[in-house]
Amino acid sequence: MTDVFSTRLAQIEKSLAIALPATATAQWTRNSFDALPSAVTSTHLAHLIEPCKQLVDSGGKRWRPLLLVLCAENARAFYKENMLLSADETYSLTPLIEFVHTASLIHDDIEDSSDTRRGKPAAYITYGLDIALNAASWLYFEASVCIDALSIDNSAKAAFYALYTHELRALHLGQAMDIMWHRNKQLFPARDEYTAMVRHKTGTLASLAAQLGTAAGGASIDEVKRAGQIAAALGEGFQILDDVQNLTTGNPGKKRGDDIVEGKKSLPVLLHIQNNPNDKPLIAELFAQAANGGIDAPAVEKCITLLTESGAVEQASTQGKQLITKNSSALASLFGNQANSEASHLIIDLFASMMKKQEIAHA
């Protein structure tokens, strides 16, 4: 992220550290569990905290919590004194986004049998499958503690909870669709199925961030819903670019082409088959060979070459960028052209800088 976002990102990191400390403090324990029996020790709590804390602290773009903050600033600039949350209270809500994201990554690595995450062994490898699975499940629920701590009335808290639980259900639906397709090497979804899957699996946290931020700034129910729909499309755009990056330079902390090993039905794959339907059995066979041989199997590079030379990778990249450009502008202008706030410009700058960073990585 560029320097213009550094102050906001520092505030987000502070909020994350308070919400998930390295060692359980008395205050944190009361907030999370109320009164615990004396037999429950810090050692027991560490089996929940450590796998999650390790991944939270290992990096991540933080664009989702930053999106929440910027959407709140944009709404506050328009609604002014009618805002629901102050700036500080808005930052305290950012762990809801980042913790759900972290939990989903731990579960995703288990479900995909991925060895690494952000350049380190996946949590289930470091801590064991049982501990990682349980800790990630806990973090989905721990994330919502920040809602309880807000100084707003119960009806407003209930509205935040409704957004949070709705998007969590959507997240798991999207993952179910993705699992179904990568388990069956012969099954290739239609483009509209892919869009539905991605907007649930990946787009749902962008949607949640935009809805929470816009609501925090005082926006109407209709504006909150519209912000969520736009942000889900942004999430789809970045998932497409991540799929492209996996087949070109490789995603940070992951191995180039591991989507082929997992049998992932990414957009480049679907576009290639759309343009070359007779290649469907060939790609299914390359997926099977890659799954059996691992990341160093010749089938991985064969499949990447096939998708690249057909133009499917470049076609997907173009579509992803178009989605991001169109919808970042739509989100920035949610309150009309008269709401020309600093935050509206920063929303566009945020996504433009993320696209530029990926373009540099590909160069």
Short mmCIF file of C-alpha atoms in Angstrom, two decimals:
data_model
loop_
_atom_site.label_atom_id
_atom_site.label_comp_id
_atom_site.label_asym_id
_atom_site.label_seq_id
_atom_site.Cartn_x
_atom_site.Cartn_y
_atom_site.Cartn_z
CA MET A 1 0.00 0.00 0.00
CA THR A 2 1.16 3.56 -0.66
CA ASP A 3 2.07 6.07 2.04
CA VAL A 4 -1.35 7.74 1.85
CA PHE A 5 -2.81 4.67 3.53
CA SER A 6 -0.04 4.12 6.12
CA THR A 7 -1.72 5.94 9.03
CA ARG A 8 -4.97 4.03 8.51
CA LEU A 9 -3.14 0.72 8.19
CA ALA A 10 -1.24 1.40 11.43
CA GLN A 11 -4.57 1.98 13.20
CA ILE A 12 -5.90 -1.27 11.78
CA GLU A 13 -2.86 -3.18 13.05
CA LYS A 14 -3.35 -1.66 16.49
CA SER A 15 -6.98 -2.79 16.54
CA LEU A 16 -6.01 -6.32 15.47
CA ALA A 17 -3.37 -6.55 18.20
CA ILE A 18 -5.86 -5.48 20.87
CA ALA A 19 -8.51 -7.89 19.65
CA LEU A 20 -6.06 -10.83 19.44
CA PRO A 21 -3.11 -10.38 21.80
CA ALA A 22 -0.13 -12.72 21.74
CA THR A 23 -0.92 -13.74 25.33
CA ALA A 24 -4.37 -13.72 26.87
CA THR A 25 -4.74 -10.80 29.27
CA ALA A 26 -7.34 -10.71 32.04
CA GLN A 27 -9.38 -8.03 30.24
CA TRP A 28 -9.28 -9.85 26.92
CA THR A 29 -10.31 -13.11 28.57
CA ARG A 30 -13.30 -11.42 30.25
CA ASN A 31 -14.37 -9.87 26.96
CA SER A 32 -14.11 -13.17 25.12
CA PHE A 33 -15.26 -15.72 27.71
CA ASP A 34 -16.66 -13.78 30.65
CA ALA A 35 -15.70 -15.62 33.86
CA LEU A 36 -13.63 -18.78 33.40
CA PRO A 37 -12.91 -21.46 36.02
CA SER A 38 -9.49 -21.20 37.61
CA ALA A 39 -8.62 -24.57 36.06
CA VAL A 40 -8.54 -22.92 32.62
CA THR A 41 -5.00 -21.64 32.10
CA SER A 42 -3.14 -19.57 29.54
CA THR A 43 -1.82 -22.84 28.08
CA HIS A 44 -5.34 -23.89 27.17
CA LEU A 45 -6.12 -20.50 25.61
CA ALA A 46 -2.86 -20.61 23.64
CA HIS A 47 -4.19 -23.53 21.60
CA LEU A 48 -6.82 -21.14 20.27
CA ILE A 49 -4.76 -17.97 20.01
CA GLU A 50 -1.40 -19.09 18.62
CA PRO A 51 -2.41 -20.65 15.27
CA CYS A 52 -4.60 -17.64 14.48
CA LYS A 53 -2.18 -15.02 15.76
CA GLN A 54 0.68 -16.51 13.76
CA LEU A 55 -1.25 -16.14 10.52
CA VAL A 56 -2.62 -12.67 11.33
CA ASP A 57 0.90 -11.43 12.08
CA SER A 58 2.46 -13.05 9.00
CA GLY A 59 1.22 -10.34 6.68
CA GLY A 60 -1.70 -9.97 4.34
CA LYS A 61 -2.79 -7.02 2.22
CA ARG A 62 -5.36 -5.77 4.78
CA TRP A 63 -7.32 -4.24 1.91
CA ARG A 64 -10.63 -5.51 3.29
CA PRO A 65 -10.40 -3.76 6.68
CA LEU A 66 -9.00 -0.72 4.90
CA LEU A 67 -12.03 -0.80 2.61
CA LEU A 68 -14.28 -0.83 5.68
CA VAL A 69 -12.52 2.28 7.03
CA LEU A 70 -12.68 4.15 3.71
CA CYS A 71 -16.35 3.32 3.17
CA ALA A 72 -17.10 4.64 6.66
CA GLU A 73 -15.15 7.85 5.96
CA ASN A 74 -16.99 8.32 2.68
CA ALA A 75 -20.38 7.88 4.35
CA ARG A 76 -19.44 10.15 7.28
CA ALA A 77 -18.44 12.89 4.85
CA PHE A 78 -21.94 12.75 3.41
CA TYR A 79 -24.03 12.15 6.54
CA LYS A 80 -21.79 14.12 8.94
CA GLU A 81 -23.40 14.28 12.41
CA ASN A 82 -25.79 11.45 11.53
CA MET A 83 -22.95 8.92 11.54
CA LEU A 84 -23.44 5.79 13.61
CA LEU A 85 -19.83 5.19 14.71
CA SER A 86 -16.92 7.54 15.33
CA ALA A 87 -13.62 7.01 13.54
CA ASP A 88 -12.10 5.19 16.55
CA GLU A 89 -15.13 2.92 16.91
CA THR A 90 -14.94 2.13 13.20
CA TYR A 91 -11.34 0.96 13.54
CA SER A 92 -12.36 -1.27 16.45
CA LEU A 93 -14.69 -3.08 14.02
CA THR A 94 -11.93 -4.04 11.56
CA PRO A 95 -10.98 -7.31 13.33
CA LEU A 96 -14.39 -8.65 12.34
CA ILE A 97 -13.23 -8.65 8.72
CA GLU A 98 -9.62 -9.73 9.15
CA PHE A 99 -10.34 -12.51 11.65
CA VAL A 100 -13.04 -14.08 9.49
CA HIS A 101 -10.61 -13.88 6.57
CA THR A 102 -7.86 -15.53 8.65
CA ALA A 103 -10.16 -18.33 9.80
CA SER A 104 -11.21 -19.00 6.23
CA LEU A 105 -7.56 -19.26 5.10
CA ILE A 106 -6.76 -21.86 7.76
CA HIS A 107 -9.77 -23.93 6.75
CA ASP A 108 -9.06 -23.41 3.05
CA ASP A 109 -5.52 -24.80 3.41
CA ILE A 110 -6.90 -27.89 5.15
CA GLU A 111 -9.55 -28.44 2.48
CA ASP A 112 -7.09 -27.89 -0.39
CA SER A 113 -4.20 -29.80 1.26
CA SER A 114 -2.02 -26.72 0.72
CA ASP A 115 1.46 -26.93 2.24
CA THR A 116 2.19 -23.23 2.61
CA ARG A 117 0.49 -19.94 3.39
CA ARG A 118 2.28 -16.58 3.12
CA GLY A 119 5.60 -18.33 2.67
CA LYS A 120 5.32 -20.46 5.83
CA PRO A 121 3.94 -23.93 6.57
CA ALA A 122 0.14 -23.96 6.72
CA ALA A 123 -1.31 -23.85 10.23
CA TYR A 124 -2.51 -27.46 10.17
CA ILE A 125 1.06 -28.59 9.39
CA THR A 126 2.62 -26.48 12.14
CA TYR A 127 0.05 -27.09 14.87
CA GLY A 128 -1.71 -30.26 13.77
CA LEU A 129 -5.01 -30.72 11.98
CA ASP A 130 -7.11 -30.89 15.16
CA ILE A 131 -5.72 -27.72 16.73
CA ALA A 132 -5.79 -25.70 13.50
CA LEU A 133 -9.34 -26.76 12.66
CA ASN A 134 -10.64 -25.92 16.12
CA ALA A 135 -8.75 -22.62 16.39
CA ALA A 136 -10.03 -21.38 13.03
CA SER A 137 -13.60 -22.34 13.92
CA TRP A 138 -13.24 -20.42 17.19
CA LEU A 139 -11.91 -17.37 15.37
CA TYR A 140 -15.08 -17.10 13.27
CA PHE A 141 -16.96 -16.52 16.52
CA GLU A 142 -14.24 -14.57 18.33
CA ALA A 143 -14.36 -12.05 15.49
CA SER A 144 -17.77 -10.82 16.60
CA VAL A 145 -16.58 -9.76 20.08
CA CYS A 146 -15.80 -6.34 18.59
CA ILE A 147 -19.51 -5.85 17.88
CA ASP A 148 -20.36 -6.51 21.53
CA ALA A 149 -17.85 -3.84 22.63
CA LEU A 150 -19.43 -1.05 20.55
CA SER A 151 -21.17 1.79 22.42
CA ILE A 152 -24.34 1.69 20.34
CA ASP A 153 -27.84 0.47 21.10
CA ASN A 154 -28.78 -3.18 20.80
CA SER A 155 -30.81 -2.73 17.63
CA ALA A 156 -27.76 -1.30 15.84
CA LYS A 157 -25.60 -4.16 17.16
CA ALA A 158 -28.21 -6.62 15.93
CA ALA A 159 -27.99 -5.06 12.47
CA PHE A 160 -24.22 -5.55 12.44
CA TYR A 161 -24.64 -9.14 13.62
CA ALA A 162 -27.17 -9.77 10.83
CA LEU A 163 -24.70 -8.55 8.21
CA TYR A 164 -21.89 -10.64 9.72
CA THR A 165 -23.84 -13.92 9.96
CA HIS A 166 -25.40 -13.51 6.51
CA GLU A 167 -22.01 -13.10 4.86
CA LEU A 168 -20.53 -16.02 6.82
CA ARG A 169 -23.25 -18.28 5.47
CA ALA A 170 -22.53 -17.00 1.96
CA LEU A 171 -18.80 -17.60 2.44
CA HIS A 172 -19.35 -21.27 3.23
CA LEU A 173 -21.74 -21.71 0.31
CA GLY A 174 -19.09 -20.37 -2.06
CA GLN A 175 -16.51 -22.72 -0.57
CA ALA A 176 -18.88 -25.67 -0.98
CA MET A 177 -19.24 -24.87 -4.68
CA ASP A 178 -15.47 -24.58 -5.12
CA ILE A 179 -14.84 -27.87 -3.32
CA MET A 180 -17.40 -29.67 -5.48
CA TRP A 181 -15.63 -28.57 -8.66
CA HIS A 182 -12.05 -29.29 -7.63
CA ARG A 183 -12.96 -32.73 -6.26
CA ASN A 184 -14.35 -33.74 -9.66
CA LYS A 185 -11.66 -33.22 -12.31
CA GLN A 186 -14.19 -33.80 -15.12
CA LEU A 187 -16.66 -31.18 -13.90
CA PHE A 188 -16.31 -27.65 -15.29
CA PRO A 189 -18.80 -24.97 -14.19
CA ALA A 190 -20.42 -22.45 -16.50
CA ARG A 191 -19.25 -18.84 -16.31
CA ASP A 192 -22.33 -17.72 -14.34
CA GLU A 193 -21.72 -20.53 -11.83
CA TYR A 194 -18.13 -19.37 -11.44
CA THR A 195 -19.29 -15.79 -10.82
CA ALA A 196 -21.79 -16.97 -8.21
CA MET A 197 -19.11 -19.02 -6.46
CA VAL A 198 -16.50 -16.25 -6.41
CA ARG A 199 -18.90 -13.53 -5.27
CA HIS A 200 -19.81 -15.77 -2.34
CA LYS A 201 -16.41 -17.23 -1.46
CA THR A 202 -14.15 -14.24 -2.16
CA GLY A 203 -16.55 -11.36 -2.68
CA THR A 204 -18.42 -11.92 0.56
CA LEU A 205 -15.74 -10.38 2.82
CA ALA A 206 -15.36 -7.38 0.54
CA SER A 207 -19.14 -7.08 0.67
CA LEU A 208 -19.15 -7.32 4.46
CA ALA A 209 -16.41 -4.68 4.75
CA ALA A 210 -18.25 -2.24 2.51
CA GLN A 211 -21.59 -2.80 4.23
CA LEU A 212 -20.20 -2.44 7.75
CA GLY A 213 -18.25 0.69 6.84
CA THR A 214 -21.11 2.32 4.99
CA ALA A 215 -23.52 1.53 7.83
CA ALA A 216 -21.03 2.87 10.39
CA GLY A 217 -20.97 6.16 8.51
CA GLY A 218 -24.75 6.55 8.80
CA ALA A 219 -25.92 5.34 5.38
CA SER A 220 -29.41 4.06 4.64
CA ILE A 221 -30.30 0.38 4.36
CA ASP A 222 -30.53 0.63 0.57
CA GLU A 223 -27.12 2.32 0.35
CA VAL A 224 -25.57 -0.33 2.59
CA LYS A 225 -27.00 -3.10 0.40
CA ARG A 226 -25.80 -1.40 -2.77
CA ALA A 227 -22.29 -0.99 -1.34
CA GLY A 228 -22.20 -4.70 -0.58
CA GLN A 229 -23.23 -5.67 -4.10
CA ILE A 230 -20.59 -3.43 -5.65
CA ALA A 231 -17.86 -4.69 -3.30
CA ALA A 232 -18.72 -8.33 -4.07
CA ALA A 233 -17.98 -7.59 -7.73
CA LEU A 234 -14.68 -6.02 -6.67
CA GLY A 235 -13.88 -9.21 -4.79
CA GLU A 236 -14.58 -11.20 -7.93
CA GLY A 237 -12.20 -8.97 -9.88
CA PHE A 238 -9.36 -9.54 -7.46
CA GLN A 239 -9.99 -13.28 -7.33
CA ILE A 240 -9.63 -13.34 -11.11
CA LEU A 241 -6.33 -11.44 -10.89
CA ASP A 242 -5.15 -13.83 -8.15
CA ASP A 243 -6.01 -16.75 -10.47
CA VAL A 244 -3.98 -15.10 -13.23
CA GLN A 245 -1.06 -14.45 -10.89
CA ASN A 246 -1.04 -18.10 -9.80
CA LEU A 247 -0.42 -19.08 -13.43
CA THR A 248 2.20 -16.41 -14.13
CA THR A 249 4.51 -15.25 -11.35
CA GLY A 250 2.80 -17.22 -8.58
CA ASN A 251 0.94 -15.78 -5.61
CA PRO A 252 3.07 -14.44 -2.72
CA GLY A 253 3.87 -17.23 -0.29
CA LYS A 254 2.48 -19.89 -2.62
CA LYS A 255 3.96 -22.00 -5.43
CA ARG A 256 3.38 -21.09 -9.07
CA GLY A 257 0.75 -23.36 -10.56
CA ASP A 258 -0.51 -24.89 -7.32
CA ASP A 259 -4.04 -24.13 -8.56
CA ILE A 260 -3.41 -26.76 -11.25
CA VAL A 261 -2.41 -29.28 -8.59
CA GLU A 262 -5.60 -28.49 -6.66
CA GLY A 263 -7.70 -28.84 -9.83
CA LYS A 264 -9.02 -25.31 -9.41
CA LYS A 265 -11.57 -24.29 -12.04
CA SER A 266 -10.30 -20.72 -12.30
CA LEU A 267 -11.46 -18.23 -14.91
CA PRO A 268 -8.49 -18.80 -17.26
CA VAL A 269 -9.42 -22.49 -17.34
CA LEU A 270 -13.08 -21.77 -18.03
CA LEU A 271 -12.31 -19.21 -20.74
CA HIS A 272 -9.96 -21.65 -22.46
CA ILE A 273 -12.62 -24.35 -22.49
CA GLN A 274 -15.24 -21.87 -23.67
CA ASN A 275 -13.02 -21.07 -26.67
CA ASN A 276 -11.64 -24.61 -27.07
CA PRO A 277 -14.35 -27.05 -25.89
CA ASN A 278 -12.52 -30.09 -27.26
CA ASP A 279 -9.71 -29.48 -24.74
CA LYS A 280 -11.91 -30.30 -21.75
CA PRO A 281 -10.70 -33.96 -21.46
CA LEU A 282 -7.09 -32.83 -21.88
CA ILE A 283 -7.28 -30.28 -19.06
CA ALA A 284 -9.06 -32.81 -16.82
CA GLU A 285 -6.24 -35.28 -17.48
CA LEU A 286 -3.56 -32.64 -16.78
CA PHE A 287 -5.32 -31.82 -13.49
CA ALA A 288 -5.29 -35.51 -12.55
CA GLN A 289 -1.60 -35.89 -13.43
CA ALA A 290 -0.72 -32.75 -11.44
CA ALA A 291 -2.69 -33.97 -8.43
CA ASN A 292 -0.82 -37.27 -8.49
CA GLY A 293 2.62 -35.84 -9.21
CA GLY A 294 2.52 -32.66 -7.17
CA ILE A 295 3.80 -29.19 -7.98
CA ASP A 296 6.86 -30.51 -9.86
CA ALA A 297 4.81 -32.73 -12.19
CA PRO A 298 5.33 -31.86 -15.90
CA ALA A 299 1.53 -31.58 -16.22
CA VAL A 300 1.59 -28.30 -14.26
CA GLU A 301 3.70 -26.44 -16.81
CA LYS A 302 1.92 -28.14 -19.70
CA CYS A 303 -1.41 -26.84 -18.45
CA ILE A 304 -0.07 -23.33 -17.80
CA THR A 305 1.42 -23.22 -21.32
CA LEU A 306 -1.86 -24.35 -22.83
CA LEU A 307 -3.84 -21.64 -21.02
CA THR A 308 -1.26 -18.97 -21.78
CA GLU A 309 -0.81 -19.67 -25.47
CA SER A 310 -4.57 -19.77 -26.06
CA GLY A 311 -4.87 -16.23 -24.68
CA ALA A 312 -7.14 -17.34 -21.84
CA VAL A 313 -4.81 -16.00 -19.13
CA GLU A 314 -4.64 -12.56 -20.73
CA GLN A 315 -8.39 -12.56 -21.40
CA ALA A 316 -9.07 -13.30 -17.73
CA SER A 317 -6.67 -10.55 -16.66
CA THR A 318 -8.50 -8.02 -18.81
CA GLN A 319 -11.89 -9.04 -17.42
CA GLY A 320 -10.64 -8.84 -13.83
CA LYS A 321 -9.23 -5.34 -14.33
CA GLN A 322 -12.44 -4.16 -15.97
CA LEU A 323 -14.49 -5.39 -13.02
CA ILE A 324 -12.24 -3.61 -10.55
CA THR A 325 -12.09 -0.31 -12.45
CA LYS A 326 -15.84 -0.16 -13.02
CA ASN A 327 -16.87 -1.10 -9.50
CA SER A 328 -14.29 0.93 -7.58
CA SER A 329 -15.68 4.01 -9.33
CA ALA A 330 -19.24 2.93 -8.53
CA LEU A 331 -18.41 2.44 -4.85
CA ALA A 332 -16.61 5.79 -4.65
CA SER A 333 -19.66 7.58 -6.10
CA LEU A 334 -22.20 5.73 -3.94
CA PHE A 335 -23.55 9.03 -2.58
CA GLY A 336 -23.54 10.85 -5.92
CA ASN A 337 -21.10 13.20 -7.58
CA GLN A 338 -21.80 15.91 -5.03
CA ALA A 339 -20.23 13.78 -2.30
CA ASN A 340 -16.69 14.49 -3.47
CA SER A 341 -14.86 13.39 -0.32
CA GLU A 342 -11.21 12.49 0.18
CA ALA A 343 -12.32 8.96 0.97
CA SER A 344 -14.11 8.60 -2.37
CA HIS A 345 -10.83 9.33 -4.16
CA LEU A 346 -8.93 7.00 -1.84
CA ILE A 347 -11.30 4.13 -2.62
CA ILE A 348 -10.36 4.44 -6.30
CA ASP A 349 -6.67 4.90 -5.41
CA LEU A 350 -6.71 1.80 -3.19
CA PHE A 351 -7.82 -0.52 -5.96
CA ALA A 352 -5.71 1.20 -8.63
CA SER A 353 -2.60 0.74 -6.47
CA MET A 354 -3.42 -2.94 -5.90
CA MET A 355 -3.78 -3.53 -9.65
CA LYS A 356 -0.53 -1.65 -10.32
CA LYS A 357 1.30 -3.77 -7.76
CA GLN A 358 0.15 -6.94 -9.51
CA GLU A 359 1.15 -5.56 -12.90
CA ILE A 360 4.66 -4.83 -11.59
CA ALA A 361 4.88 -8.38 -10.23
CA HIS A 362 4.00 -9.75 -13.68
CA ALA A 363 6.52 -7.55 -15.53
#
